[in-house]
Short mmCIF file of C-alpha atoms in Angstrom, two decimals:
data_model
loop_
_atom_site.label_atom_id
_atom_site.label_comp_id
_atom_site.label_asym_id
_atom_site.label_seq_id
_atom_site.Cartn_x
_atom_site.Cartn_y
_atom_site.Cartn_z
CA GLU Q 1397 2.40 26.48 -17.95
CA ARG Q 1398 0.16 24.33 -15.80
CA LYS Q 1399 1.50 21.21 -14.11
CA GLY Q 1400 -0.26 17.83 -14.18
CA GLU Q 1401 -2.91 16.83 -16.70
CA PHE Q 1402 -6.55 16.03 -17.38
CA LEU Q 1403 -7.66 12.75 -15.89
CA GLY Q 1404 -11.40 12.46 -16.02
CA GLY Q 1405 -13.82 15.11 -14.86
CA LYS Q 1406 -11.37 17.73 -13.67
CA CYS Q 1407 -7.98 19.18 -14.37
CA VAL Q 1408 -5.48 17.83 -11.91
CA ARG Q 1409 -2.66 20.11 -13.01
CA GLU Q 1410 -1.02 21.58 -9.96
CA GLY Q 1411 -2.60 24.88 -8.99
CA CYS Q 1412 -5.03 24.89 -11.90
CA GLN Q 1413 -8.50 26.29 -11.22
CA HIS Q 1414 -10.05 25.14 -14.48
CA GLN Q 1415 -12.60 22.34 -14.41
CA THR Q 1416 -13.55 20.33 -17.45
CA PHE Q 1417 -17.02 21.05 -18.73
CA THR Q 1418 -19.63 18.52 -17.62
CA MET Q 1419 -22.11 18.12 -20.44
CA SER Q 1420 -25.73 18.37 -19.42
CA PRO Q 1421 -27.67 15.16 -20.07
CA SER Q 1422 -30.04 17.26 -22.21
CA LEU Q 1423 -27.27 18.23 -24.66
CA PRO Q 1424 -27.04 15.92 -27.68
CA PRO Q 1425 -23.65 14.40 -28.48
CA LEU Q 1426 -21.47 16.26 -30.97
CA GLN Q 1427 -21.39 14.91 -34.52
CA ALA Q 1428 -18.01 13.73 -35.82
CA THR Q 1429 -16.73 12.96 -39.31
CA ILE Q 1430 -13.57 10.89 -39.77
CA ILE Q 1431 -11.46 11.40 -42.88
CA GLY Q 1432 -9.90 8.03 -43.64
CA PHE Q 1433 -11.03 4.56 -42.58
CA GLY Q 1434 -7.82 2.58 -42.30
CA MET Q 1435 -6.31 1.20 -39.11
CA ALA Q 1436 -6.16 4.60 -37.41
CA GLY Q 1437 -9.55 5.86 -38.58
CA ARG Q 1438 -11.36 2.63 -37.84
CA GLY Q 1439 -9.42 1.03 -34.99
CA LEU Q 1440 -8.42 4.10 -32.97
CA HIS Q 1441 -10.59 7.12 -33.70
CA GLY Q 1442 -13.74 5.29 -34.76
CA ASN Q 1443 -13.69 3.02 -31.74
CA LEU Q 1444 -12.89 5.77 -29.22
CA ILE Q 1445 -15.54 8.15 -30.59
CA SER Q 1446 -18.12 5.37 -30.54
CA LEU Q 1447 -17.35 4.71 -26.88
CA SER Q 1448 -17.78 8.37 -25.90
CA SER Q 1449 -21.10 9.61 -24.56
CA LYS Q 1450 -20.25 13.15 -25.71
CA ILE Q 1451 -19.41 12.58 -29.39
CA MET Q 1452 -20.94 10.23 -31.93
CA LEU Q 1453 -19.65 9.09 -35.30
CA ARG Q 1454 -21.90 10.59 -37.95
CA SER Q 1455 -19.99 10.11 -41.19
CA LEU Q 1456 -16.81 9.10 -43.00
CA LEU Q 1457 -14.92 10.71 -45.86
CA ILE Q 1458 -13.35 7.95 -47.97
CA PRO Q 1459 -11.98 9.30 -51.27
CA SER Q 1460 -11.31 5.80 -52.66
CA TYR Q 1461 -14.72 4.42 -51.67
CA ALA Q 1462 -16.00 4.03 -55.25
CA ASN Q 1463 -12.96 1.94 -56.25
CA LYS Q 1464 -13.12 -0.32 -53.19
CA THR Q 1465 -16.78 -0.28 -52.23
CA GLN Q 1466 -16.98 -3.95 -51.31
CA HIS Q 1467 -13.85 -3.73 -49.15
CA TYR Q 1468 -14.99 -0.65 -47.24
CA GLU Q 1469 -18.54 -1.92 -46.76
CA SER Q 1470 -17.15 -5.15 -45.34
CA GLU Q 1471 -14.89 -3.24 -42.95
CA LEU Q 1472 -17.72 -0.90 -42.00
CA ALA Q 1473 -20.14 -3.77 -41.37
CA SER Q 1474 -17.61 -5.42 -39.07
CA PHE Q 1475 -16.97 -2.11 -37.27
CA CYS Q 1476 -20.69 -1.38 -36.80
CA GLN Q 1477 -21.35 -4.87 -35.48
CA LYS Q 1478 -18.49 -4.64 -32.98
CA MET Q 1479 -19.49 -1.16 -31.78
CA GLN Q 1480 -23.24 -1.93 -31.95
CA ILE Q 1481 -24.00 0.90 -34.37
CA PRO Q 1482 -26.60 0.63 -37.17
CA ARG Q 1483 -24.82 0.73 -40.53
CA GLU Q 1484 -27.36 3.23 -41.87
CA ALA Q 1485 -26.41 5.67 -39.09
CA ILE Q 1486 -23.05 6.40 -40.77
CA ALA Q 1487 -22.99 8.43 -43.98
CA ILE Q 1488 -20.22 8.13 -46.56
CA TYR Q 1489 -18.67 11.09 -48.42
CA GLN Q 1490 -16.40 10.49 -51.38
CA SER Q 1491 -15.01 14.01 -51.59
CA TYR Q 1492 -14.36 16.99 -49.35
CA ALA Q 1493 -16.81 19.01 -51.47
CA GLU Q 1494 -19.57 16.54 -50.55
CA LEU Q 1495 -18.67 16.92 -46.89
CA LEU Q 1496 -18.92 20.71 -47.14
CA GLU Q 1497 -22.52 20.44 -48.29
CA ASP Q 1498 -23.35 19.04 -44.83
CA ARG Q 1499 -21.07 21.40 -42.90
CA ASP Q 1500 -23.84 22.59 -40.54
CA ALA Q 1501 -24.37 19.03 -39.33
CA ILE Q 1502 -20.70 18.39 -38.51
CA ASP Q 1503 -19.19 19.50 -35.18
CA LEU Q 1504 -15.78 17.83 -35.48
CA ILE Q 1505 -13.53 16.57 -38.26
CA VAL Q 1506 -10.92 13.93 -37.44
CA VAL Q 1507 -8.03 13.55 -39.90
CA ALA Q 1508 -6.90 9.91 -39.83
CA THR Q 1509 -5.26 9.58 -43.23
CA PRO Q 1510 -1.67 8.60 -44.10
CA ASN Q 1511 0.94 11.11 -42.92
CA ASP Q 1512 1.39 12.81 -46.28
CA SER Q 1513 -2.16 14.26 -46.23
CA HIS Q 1514 -2.41 15.27 -42.56
CA LEU Q 1515 -1.45 18.87 -43.24
CA SER Q 1516 -3.63 19.45 -46.31
CA TYR Q 1517 -6.81 18.13 -44.69
CA ALA Q 1518 -6.15 19.80 -41.32
CA LYS Q 1519 -5.47 23.18 -42.95
CA ARG Q 1520 -8.52 23.02 -45.19
CA ALA Q 1521 -10.91 21.95 -42.43
CA PHE Q 1522 -9.56 24.55 -39.99
CA GLN Q 1523 -9.80 27.29 -42.64
CA ASP Q 1524 -13.40 26.27 -43.30
CA GLY Q 1525 -14.26 26.75 -39.64
CA PHE Q 1526 -14.42 23.14 -38.48
CA ASN Q 1527 -13.14 21.89 -35.14
CA VAL Q 1528 -10.30 19.53 -36.04
CA VAL Q 1529 -8.38 16.65 -34.48
CA VAL Q 1530 -5.46 15.50 -36.62
CA ASP Q 1531 -3.60 12.26 -36.08
CA LYS Q 1532 0.10 12.47 -35.29
CA PRO Q 1533 2.43 13.65 -36.65
CA VAL Q 1534 0.73 17.00 -37.13
CA ALA Q 1535 3.24 17.72 -39.93
CA ASN Q 1536 5.97 15.77 -41.70
CA ASN Q 1537 8.66 18.41 -41.40
CA LEU Q 1538 9.37 21.86 -40.00
CA GLU Q 1539 8.34 23.63 -43.21
CA GLU Q 1540 4.89 22.04 -43.06
CA TRP Q 1541 4.57 22.89 -39.39
CA HIS Q 1542 5.42 26.54 -40.05
CA GLU Q 1543 2.72 26.55 -42.73
CA LEU Q 1544 0.10 25.39 -40.23
CA SER Q 1545 1.29 27.58 -37.36
CA GLN Q 1546 1.23 30.64 -39.63
CA LEU Q 1547 -2.35 29.82 -40.58
CA ILE Q 1548 -3.30 29.66 -36.89
CA LYS Q 1549 -1.65 33.04 -36.23
CA GLN Q 1550 -3.38 34.53 -39.28
CA ARG Q 1551 -6.78 33.35 -38.07
CA GLU Q 1552 -6.04 34.78 -34.62
CA ARG Q 1553 -5.22 38.18 -36.16
CA GLU Q 1554 -8.36 38.09 -38.30
CA THR Q 1555 -10.63 37.48 -35.34
CA SER Q 1556 -8.73 39.88 -33.01
CA GLY Q 1557 -10.10 37.98 -30.05
CA LEU Q 1558 -13.68 38.92 -30.97
CA LYS Q 1559 -14.57 35.44 -32.14
CA ARG Q 1560 -13.46 32.10 -30.80
CA LEU Q 1561 -11.34 30.07 -33.19
CA PRO Q 1562 -12.28 26.48 -33.99
CA LEU Q 1563 -10.56 23.88 -31.85
CA LEU Q 1564 -7.42 22.34 -33.35
CA SER Q 1565 -5.69 19.48 -31.54
CA VAL Q 1566 -3.40 16.52 -32.26
CA PHE Q 1567 -4.06 12.91 -31.33
CA HIS Q 1568 -1.13 12.27 -28.99
CA ASN Q 1569 -3.02 9.60 -27.09
CA ARG Q 1570 0.19 8.16 -25.62
CA ARG Q 1571 0.14 10.94 -23.01
CA LEU Q 1572 -2.69 8.84 -21.56
CA ASP Q 1573 -0.85 5.50 -21.52
CA GLY Q 1574 -0.94 3.79 -18.14
CA ASP Q 1575 2.82 3.21 -18.04
CA PHE Q 1576 3.55 6.86 -18.81
CA LEU Q 1577 1.09 8.03 -16.15
CA THR Q 1578 2.87 5.67 -13.73
CA VAL Q 1579 6.24 7.21 -14.62
CA CYS Q 1580 4.78 10.68 -13.99
CA GLN Q 1581 3.47 9.56 -10.61
CA ILE Q 1582 6.81 8.03 -9.57
CA LEU Q 1583 8.63 11.26 -10.39
CA GLU Q 1584 6.00 13.46 -8.75
CA GLN Q 1585 6.42 11.38 -5.58
CA GLN Q 1586 10.21 11.89 -5.91
CA ARG Q 1587 10.82 8.20 -5.43
CA LEU Q 1588 13.93 8.28 -7.63
CA GLY Q 1589 15.42 11.41 -6.12
CA THR Q 1590 16.80 13.77 -8.78
CA LEU Q 1591 16.20 12.40 -12.26
CA MET Q 1592 19.46 11.96 -14.19
CA HIS Q 1593 18.71 9.76 -17.21
CA MET Q 1594 15.73 8.34 -19.12
CA GLU Q 1595 15.45 5.73 -21.86
CA LEU Q 1596 12.31 5.06 -23.89
CA SER Q 1597 12.32 2.15 -26.32
CA TRP Q 1598 9.74 0.67 -28.65
CA GLN Q 1599 10.80 -2.17 -30.92
CA LYS Q 1600 8.59 -3.73 -33.56
CA SER Q 1601 10.05 -6.34 -35.89
CA ARG Q 1602 7.06 -6.39 -38.26
CA PRO Q 1603 7.54 -4.99 -41.80
CA THR Q 1604 7.05 -1.30 -42.42
CA LYS Q 1605 3.82 -0.41 -44.26
CA ASP Q 1606 4.26 0.77 -47.85
CA TRP Q 1607 2.94 4.28 -47.22
CA LYS Q 1608 5.52 4.74 -44.48
CA ARG Q 1609 8.35 3.78 -46.85
CA VAL Q 1610 9.22 7.32 -47.84
CA PRO Q 1611 12.17 9.50 -46.80
CA VAL Q 1612 12.13 10.65 -43.20
CA GLU Q 1613 11.91 14.27 -44.38
CA GLN Q 1614 8.44 13.34 -45.69
CA GLY Q 1615 7.32 11.70 -42.45
CA GLY Q 1616 8.28 8.13 -43.35
CA GLY Q 1617 9.77 5.48 -41.08
CA ARG Q 1618 9.48 4.44 -37.45
CA PHE Q 1619 10.76 7.63 -35.87
CA PHE Q 1620 7.79 9.63 -37.18
CA ASP Q 1621 5.47 6.73 -36.32
CA LEU Q 1622 6.57 5.66 -32.83
CA GLY Q 1623 9.43 8.01 -31.96
CA VAL Q 1624 7.17 11.06 -32.16
CA HIS Q 1625 5.01 9.53 -29.41
CA MET Q 1626 7.98 8.95 -27.13
CA LEU Q 1627 9.45 12.39 -27.78
CA ASP Q 1628 6.08 13.94 -26.96
CA GLN Q 1629 6.07 12.01 -23.67
CA VAL Q 1630 9.57 13.26 -22.86
CA LEU Q 1631 8.57 16.87 -23.57
CA GLU Q 1632 5.38 16.51 -21.52
CA LEU Q 1633 7.39 15.21 -18.60
CA LEU Q 1634 10.59 17.28 -18.68
CA CYS Q 1635 9.59 20.55 -20.34
CA ARG Q 1636 5.95 21.08 -19.43
CA ARG Q 1637 6.06 19.53 -15.95
CA MET Q 1638 9.65 20.05 -14.81
CA ASP Q 1639 10.69 23.24 -16.66
CA TYR Q 1640 13.59 21.78 -18.63
CA SER Q 1641 14.51 22.92 -22.13
CA VAL Q 1642 16.28 20.94 -24.83
CA LYS Q 1643 20.02 21.60 -25.13
CA SER Q 1644 21.11 19.28 -27.93
CA VAL Q 1645 20.13 16.29 -30.05
CA TYR Q 1646 22.25 13.64 -31.73
CA CYS Q 1647 20.47 11.08 -33.86
CA ASP Q 1648 21.73 7.89 -35.52
CA MET Q 1649 19.33 6.58 -38.18
CA LYS Q 1650 19.56 3.51 -40.40
CA PHE Q 1651 17.84 3.60 -43.79
CA ASP Q 1652 16.50 0.96 -46.18
CA GLU Q 1653 16.70 0.88 -49.98
CA TYR Q 1654 13.81 3.37 -50.18
CA ASP Q 1655 15.76 5.88 -48.04
CA SER Q 1656 13.13 5.23 -45.37
CA GLU Q 1657 14.31 5.17 -41.75
CA ILE Q 1658 14.07 1.72 -40.14
CA SER Q 1659 16.07 2.18 -36.95
CA THR Q 1660 16.77 5.23 -34.81
CA ILE Q 1661 18.68 5.91 -31.62
CA CYS Q 1662 18.18 9.51 -30.59
CA HIS Q 1663 20.23 11.10 -27.78
CA LEU Q 1664 18.91 14.30 -26.21
CA LYS Q 1665 20.16 16.55 -23.44
CA PHE Q 1666 17.83 18.75 -21.44
CA GLU Q 1667 18.86 21.53 -19.07
CA ARG Q 1668 17.43 23.93 -16.51
CA ALA Q 1669 18.66 27.42 -15.77
CA GLU Q 1670 20.93 27.38 -12.71
CA SER Q 1671 18.64 29.90 -11.00
CA GLU Q 1672 15.90 27.23 -11.05
CA VAL Q 1673 18.07 24.51 -9.48
CA PRO Q 1674 18.55 24.22 -5.70
CA GLU Q 1675 22.16 25.13 -4.80
CA HIS Q 1676 22.91 21.76 -3.21
CA GLU Q 1677 21.76 19.93 -6.39
CA VAL Q 1678 23.25 22.11 -9.14
CA SER Q 1679 25.71 19.44 -10.25
CA ARG Q 1680 23.04 16.76 -10.44
CA ALA Q 1681 19.85 18.53 -11.48
CA LYS Q 1682 21.10 20.90 -14.17
CA GLU Q 1683 21.01 18.32 -16.97
CA VAL Q 1684 18.98 15.22 -17.83
CA SER Q 1685 20.03 12.89 -20.63
CA VAL Q 1686 17.44 11.00 -22.70
CA LEU Q 1687 17.73 8.14 -25.15
CA ILE Q 1688 14.87 7.23 -27.52
CA ASP Q 1689 15.17 3.94 -29.41
CA THR Q 1690 12.75 2.88 -32.14
CA SER Q 1691 13.59 0.13 -34.57
CA THR Q 1692 12.25 -2.66 -36.75
CA LEU Q 1693 15.48 -4.63 -36.26
CA PRO Q 1694 15.67 -6.07 -32.69
CA THR Q 1695 14.06 -9.44 -31.99
CA ILE Q 1696 14.67 -9.09 -28.24
CA GLU Q 1697 12.66 -6.44 -26.45
CA LYS Q 1698 14.31 -3.62 -24.52
CA PRO Q 1699 12.60 -1.93 -21.55
CA ARG Q 1700 9.81 0.43 -22.58
CA PHE Q 1701 10.95 2.80 -19.81
CA LEU Q 1702 14.21 3.04 -17.87
CA LEU Q 1703 14.60 5.93 -15.42
CA VAL Q 1704 17.72 6.53 -13.33
CA GLY Q 1705 17.77 8.96 -10.43
CA THR Q 1706 20.06 9.80 -7.54
CA LYS Q 1707 18.02 7.64 -5.16
CA GLY Q 1708 16.75 4.81 -7.34
CA THR Q 1709 16.06 3.19 -10.72
CA TYR Q 1710 12.78 2.19 -12.37
CA VAL Q 1711 12.49 -0.25 -15.27
CA LYS Q 1712 9.34 -1.25 -17.15
CA TYR Q 1713 8.80 -3.76 -19.98
CA GLY Q 1714 5.81 -4.16 -22.26
CA VAL Q 1715 3.57 -1.77 -24.21
CA ASP Q 1716 0.38 -0.23 -22.86
CA PRO Q 1717 -2.51 -2.70 -23.51
CA GLN Q 1718 -5.17 -0.17 -24.51
CA GLU Q 1719 -4.60 -0.34 -28.27
CA LYS Q 1720 -4.77 -4.12 -28.42
CA CYS Q 1721 -7.92 -4.21 -26.29
CA LEU Q 1722 -9.50 -1.32 -28.20
CA PHE Q 1723 -8.98 -3.09 -31.53
CA ALA Q 1724 -10.55 -6.20 -30.01
CA GLY Q 1725 -13.60 -4.16 -28.99
CA ASN Q 1726 -13.08 -4.15 -25.22
CA ILE Q 1727 -10.82 -1.35 -24.02
CA HIS Q 1728 -12.27 -1.75 -20.52
CA SER Q 1729 -10.26 -4.97 -20.23
CA ALA Q 1730 -7.00 -3.04 -20.73
CA ILE Q 1731 -5.54 -3.82 -17.31
CA GLU Q 1732 -1.89 -4.72 -17.34
CA PRO Q 1733 -1.00 -8.16 -15.90
CA ASP Q 1734 1.07 -8.21 -12.72
CA GLU Q 1735 4.10 -9.73 -14.45
CA LEU Q 1736 4.47 -6.60 -16.61
CA HIS Q 1737 4.41 -4.15 -13.72
CA GLY Q 1738 7.58 -2.10 -13.47
CA THR Q 1739 10.36 -2.66 -10.94
CA LEU Q 1740 11.81 0.06 -8.69
CA VAL Q 1741 15.02 -0.32 -6.66
CA THR Q 1742 16.14 2.50 -4.37
CA VAL Q 1743 19.64 2.99 -2.95
CA ASP Q 1744 18.39 2.69 0.63
CA LYS Q 1745 16.15 -0.32 -0.06
CA GLN Q 1746 17.88 -2.87 -2.25
CA ASN Q 1747 14.94 -5.28 -2.50
CA PRO Q 1748 13.18 -4.79 -5.87
CA GLU Q 1749 9.66 -3.37 -5.53
CA LYS Q 1750 6.93 -4.06 -8.07
CA VAL Q 1751 5.07 -0.84 -8.94
CA ALA Q 1752 1.51 -1.45 -10.14
CA THR Q 1753 0.86 0.22 -13.50
CA LEU Q 1754 -1.94 2.76 -13.47
CA ASN Q 1755 -4.83 2.16 -15.85
CA GLY Q 1756 -4.60 4.10 -19.08
CA LYS Q 1757 -6.99 6.95 -19.89
CA TRP Q 1758 -7.51 6.86 -23.66
CA LEU Q 1759 -11.27 7.07 -23.18
CA ASN Q 1760 -10.77 10.55 -21.73
CA TYR Q 1761 -9.37 11.93 -24.98
CA TYR Q 1762 -12.56 12.51 -26.96
CA ASP Q 1763 -14.60 13.39 -23.87
CA ASN Q 1764 -12.06 16.17 -23.27
CA ILE Q 1765 -12.30 17.26 -26.93
CA ALA Q 1766 -16.08 17.52 -26.62
CA ASP Q 1767 -15.75 19.52 -23.40
CA ALA Q 1768 -13.23 21.89 -25.01
CA ILE Q 1769 -15.50 22.44 -28.03
CA ARG Q 1770 -18.49 23.29 -25.85
CA ASP Q 1771 -16.65 25.33 -23.21
CA GLU Q 1772 -13.68 27.57 -24.09
CA SER Q 1773 -12.43 27.53 -20.49
CA VAL Q 1774 -11.55 23.86 -20.99
CA ARG Q 1775 -8.18 23.27 -22.57
CA PRO Q 1776 -7.65 20.23 -24.78
CA ILE Q 1777 -5.27 17.61 -23.43
CA VAL Q 1778 -3.01 18.34 -26.42
CA GLU Q 1779 -2.69 22.08 -27.06
CA MET Q 1780 -1.21 23.24 -30.36
CA LYS Q 1781 1.47 25.35 -28.68
CA THR Q 1782 3.07 22.11 -27.43
CA MET Q 1783 3.65 21.01 -31.03
CA ASP Q 1784 6.22 23.71 -31.83
CA PRO Q 1785 9.08 22.34 -29.67
CA LEU Q 1786 8.17 18.80 -30.75
CA MET Q 1787 8.46 19.63 -34.45
CA ARG Q 1788 11.66 21.62 -33.92
CA ILE Q 1789 13.32 18.70 -32.15
CA MET Q 1790 12.09 16.22 -34.79
CA ASP Q 1791 13.64 18.47 -37.42
CA GLY Q 1792 16.87 18.71 -35.40
CA ALA Q 1793 16.98 14.91 -35.13
CA VAL Q 1794 16.65 14.47 -38.89
CA ARG Q 1795 19.34 17.11 -39.55
CA SER Q 1796 21.62 15.37 -37.06
CA ALA Q 1797 21.05 11.98 -38.70
CA ARG Q 1798 21.82 13.35 -42.15
CA SER Q 1799 24.91 15.31 -41.06
CA GLY Q 1800 26.27 12.96 -38.38
CA LYS Q 1801 26.67 15.93 -36.06
CA VAL Q 1802 25.20 17.11 -32.76
CA VAL Q 1803 22.50 19.76 -33.36
CA THR Q 1804 22.05 22.56 -30.82
CA GLU Q 1805 20.01 25.08 -32.83
CA MET Q 1806 16.35 24.11 -33.01
#
């Protein structure tokens, strides 16, 4: 597994020789179709694609368009005005069958529907030979994930390496948050010594949307909305960069009258094989404990990140500003104010040090997708193989919450 990640025009993973593909100015941008035009389809994917020079938004699939034509046209007019796109440049499909009639004109399908239809649309589009980006979570439970992973393996067997498979990736854009990139940099610089404990928290006291008010086994609640982002960050940092593996998970969930999860505290332990740990640090580096907290209940914010090491502690409040600025139509203004920069205190330097937060890199996501579609030597920022441990741990967390027991088999 490569270390580091894509940040711009090249892969900065440690020791990696791959370069991202630089599209020739003569190549036209790829044509994208978004399925769904709600907050995610419009505010996240639509905006980011429209800001890319390598992909352009060609069309939308909106199954309920006929029933809410006035609503969608109003939303689309506002979107086009903000992104400076002619309304007539975006076609509307009302069914997947309609979309298939134009399949030769579509280079990428983006699934940005509610969670319960992620799998069905992603499977169908991938089976039909489209390049696909699906919003998180890629599946609502382990059974659904196995269904998709088996399809991928089946397609690999069918092609036997003679034909390149379509691209399939998941929109885990929070790997490109500025605060997370800052955490990665602090650890890479070993400013905290040996990492012992991490906490990631994300509180939102606003009401849960109706479509998220389903049992957690069906992808409902905050843990599958926000917790999946934080768990993906933990796995990117500890497993893919630092060679840890998950040892156990214990999860405490609170449920509302719909049996939908509204508050979760998830405890995880990660370990490294003793052969991979320096002898003088075996007792301190063998395990790392992690706490993930996502809830609609608190009215006082907890730190977004808290990292404790043998030589120092880092604490950071506030959520990455890219989403708010993107929705407002100006992601380039997403620079965190000084007062939200994190604080680092080391054991040999007691004076608190403000650590400037790196700028986020959400704009790189779809440029990287375009590069990976055009050049198979370019790996997408989010590879499908990284979804298997994520889905297994999510499943373990739900089983732990239902049973009240620590889960070690995932």
